[in-house]
Structures are given as structure tokens and as C-alpha cells.
Amino acid sequence: VQLQAFGGGSVQPGGSLRLSCVVSGRILDDYSVGWFRQAPGKDREGVVCISNSGRNTNYRESVKGRFVISRDKAKNMVYLQMDRLKPEDAGVYYCATDPVHGACLLEIAPYDYWGRGTLVTVSS
């Protein structure tokens, strides 16, 4: 199983980015996908996840209304649309898979495969 996150970049506060995560070796029906981020000097934290069915999502409170997770089963890809970005959203963003079915979690422990991160910088 391999994951690769891409789409990061540098934006000003209020700007937008769309991250993508491509997964190989698994199909989306078999696992949840989560997006996590880690700012310098801080712990990695869960941002949003989407369940294996695609019907359940779970957003970190601070990103609700600004971030949207979606997926394309045909391409085995998961996206994270990030709007109205704030400086506190900056960090390295990672995607990961959780093989447990049902509601997805924003905790790190259940996720077994992780991709390399993509850097998001938000500054003026």
C-alpha cells in the first residue's frame, strides 16, 4: 500500500488550496482515509476523514465550514479542498488509511499506512 499527498503550496491568509491523495494497493471501499497535519514543534493532529462507505465524514472543529473532503473511487483518490486558510492551518499535511469500517476517527492510532506529506504555508 502506498499513499502520496500532493498539492501543497504557499498562500496568503484567506486563500485556497486543494490537496490530493492517491492510494495504491487498496480500494476506497475497504478503508477510511484521513488527512492529518503537523506544524513545526507541534504534535500531528487529525484534520478530517472520510469513511470507507463515503457516507461519513469527521471534521476538526477549527476547519468546519472551510475544508471539504471528497473522494473519487474511480481514481482511488481523496481530495481536501481548503478555503479561507488561516496561518494556523499551516503545516505538513499527510493522508493515511484506516482499515476499520464505519465512522472514521481523527485519532492517529487507527491509521496504518501513511503517505509522505505535502507542505502548506499560510502567510502574508
CSV table of C-alpha atoms in Angstrom, one decimal:
chain,number,residue,atom,x,y,z
A,1,VAL,CA,0.0,0.0,0.0
A,2,GLN,CA,1.3,3.4,-0.9
A,3,LEU,CA,-0.1,6.8,-0.5
A,4,GLN,CA,1.1,10.1,-1.9
A,5,ALA,CA,-0.2,13.5,-0.9
A,6,PHE,CA,0.4,16.5,-3.1
A,7,GLY,CA,-0.9,19.9,-3.9
A,8,GLY,CA,0.6,21.9,-1.0
A,9,GLY,CA,2.0,25.3,-1.5
A,10,SER,CA,2.2,28.8,-0.2
A,11,VAL,CA,-0.8,31.0,0.1
A,12,GLN,CA,-1.9,34.2,1.8
A,13,PRO,CA,-4.4,34.1,4.6
A,14,GLY,CA,-7.9,33.8,3.1
A,15,GLY,CA,-6.5,31.8,0.1
A,16,SER,CA,-7.3,28.3,-1.0
A,17,LEU,CA,-5.5,25.1,-1.8
A,18,ARG,CA,-6.7,21.7,-2.9
A,19,LEU,CA,-4.7,18.7,-1.7
A,20,SER,CA,-4.9,15.3,-3.3
A,21,CYS,CA,-4.0,11.9,-2.0
A,22,VAL,CA,-3.6,9.0,-4.4
A,23,VAL,CA,-3.7,5.5,-2.9
A,24,SER,CA,-2.4,2.4,-4.5
A,25,GLY,CA,-2.7,-1.2,-3.2
A,26,ARG,CA,-6.2,-0.7,-1.7
A,27,ILE,CA,-9.6,0.3,-2.9
A,28,LEU,CA,-11.5,3.1,-1.2
A,29,ASP,CA,-14.4,0.8,-0.2
A,30,ASP,CA,-12.0,-1.1,2.1
A,31,TYR,CA,-10.8,1.8,4.3
A,32,SER,CA,-11.3,5.2,5.7
A,33,VAL,CA,-8.9,8.0,4.6
A,34,GLY,CA,-7.8,10.7,6.9
A,35,TRP,CA,-6.0,14.0,6.5
A,36,PHE,CA,-3.6,15.0,9.3
A,37,ARG,CA,-1.3,17.9,9.7
A,38,GLN,CA,1.8,18.7,11.7
A,39,ALA,CA,3.0,22.2,12.4
A,40,PRO,CA,6.7,22.8,13.4
A,41,GLY,CA,7.1,22.0,17.1
A,42,LYS,CA,3.6,20.6,17.4
A,43,ASP,CA,2.0,17.2,17.5
A,44,ARG,CA,0.4,15.7,14.5
A,45,GLU,CA,-3.4,16.3,14.6
A,46,GLY,CA,-6.3,15.0,12.7
A,47,VAL,CA,-8.0,17.4,10.3
A,48,VAL,CA,-10.7,15.5,8.5
A,49,CYS,CA,-11.6,11.9,7.5
A,50,ILE,CA,-14.0,10.1,5.2
A,51,SER,CA,-15.3,6.6,5.9
A,52,ASN,CA,-14.9,3.6,3.7
A,53,SER,CA,-18.5,4.0,2.6
A,54,GLY,CA,-18.0,7.7,1.8
A,55,ARG,CA,-21.2,8.5,3.7
A,56,ASN,CA,-19.5,9.6,7.0
A,57,THR,CA,-17.1,12.4,7.5
A,58,ASN,CA,-15.5,13.8,10.6
A,59,TYR,CA,-14.0,17.3,10.7
A,60,ARG,CA,-11.8,19.0,13.2
A,61,GLU,CA,-13.8,21.8,14.7
A,62,SER,CA,-11.5,24.5,13.6
A,63,VAL,CA,-11.8,23.6,9.9
A,64,LYS,CA,-15.6,23.1,9.7
A,65,GLY,CA,-17.1,25.3,7.1
A,66,ARG,CA,-13.7,25.9,5.4
A,67,PHE,CA,-12.4,22.5,4.5
A,68,VAL,CA,-14.2,19.8,2.4
A,69,ILE,CA,-13.1,16.3,1.9
A,70,SER,CA,-14.2,14.3,-1.1
A,71,ARG,CA,-13.1,11.2,-3.0
A,72,ASP,CA,-13.1,9.7,-6.5
A,73,LYS,CA,-13.5,6.0,-6.3
A,74,ALA,CA,-12.7,5.5,-10.0
A,75,LYS,CA,-9.3,7.2,-9.5
A,76,ASN,CA,-8.8,5.9,-5.9
A,77,MET,CA,-8.1,9.4,-4.8
A,78,VAL,CA,-9.2,11.6,-1.9
A,79,TYR,CA,-9.2,15.4,-2.0
A,80,LEU,CA,-9.1,18.1,0.6
A,81,GLN,CA,-10.4,21.5,-0.5
A,82,MET,CA,-9.2,24.1,1.9
A,83,ASP,CA,-10.7,27.6,1.7
A,84,ARG,CA,-10.3,30.7,3.8
A,85,LEU,CA,-6.9,29.4,5.0
A,86,LYS,CA,-5.5,30.8,8.2
A,87,PRO,CA,-1.9,30.9,9.4
A,88,GLU,CA,-2.8,28.3,12.0
A,89,ASP,CA,-3.6,25.9,9.2
A,90,ALA,CA,0.0,25.8,8.1
A,91,GLY,CA,2.0,22.6,8.4
A,92,VAL,CA,2.8,19.4,6.6
A,93,TYR,CA,-0.3,17.6,5.6
A,94,TYR,CA,-0.5,13.8,5.4
A,95,CYS,CA,-3.0,11.3,4.2
A,96,ALA,CA,-3.4,8.0,5.8
A,97,THR,CA,-5.7,4.9,5.6
A,98,ASP,CA,-7.6,3.2,8.4
A,99,PRO,CA,-8.9,-0.4,7.5
A,100,VAL,CA,-11.7,-0.3,10.1
A,101,HIS,CA,-15.1,0.2,8.6
A,102,GLY,CA,-17.7,2.5,9.8
A,103,ALA,CA,-17.3,6.0,11.2
A,104,CYS,CA,-13.8,7.4,10.7
A,105,LEU,CA,-11.7,8.8,13.5
A,106,LEU,CA,-9.3,11.8,13.8
A,107,GLU,CA,-7.0,9.9,16.0
A,108,ILE,CA,-3.6,8.8,14.7
A,109,ALA,CA,-3.5,5.2,16.2
A,110,PRO,CA,-6.0,3.5,13.9
A,111,TYR,CA,-4.3,4.6,10.7
A,112,ASP,CA,-1.9,2.0,9.4
A,113,TYR,CA,-0.4,3.4,6.2
A,114,TRP,CA,0.8,7.0,5.7
A,115,GLY,CA,1.9,8.9,2.8
A,116,ARG,CA,4.7,11.5,2.6
A,117,GLY,CA,3.4,14.8,3.5
A,118,THR,CA,2.9,18.0,1.5
A,119,LEU,CA,3.7,21.4,2.9
A,120,VAL,CA,1.1,24.1,3.3
A,121,THR,CA,2.3,27.6,4.2
A,122,VAL,CA,-0.1,30.4,5.0
A,123,SER,CA,1.4,33.7,5.5
A,124,SER,CA,1.2,37.3,4.2
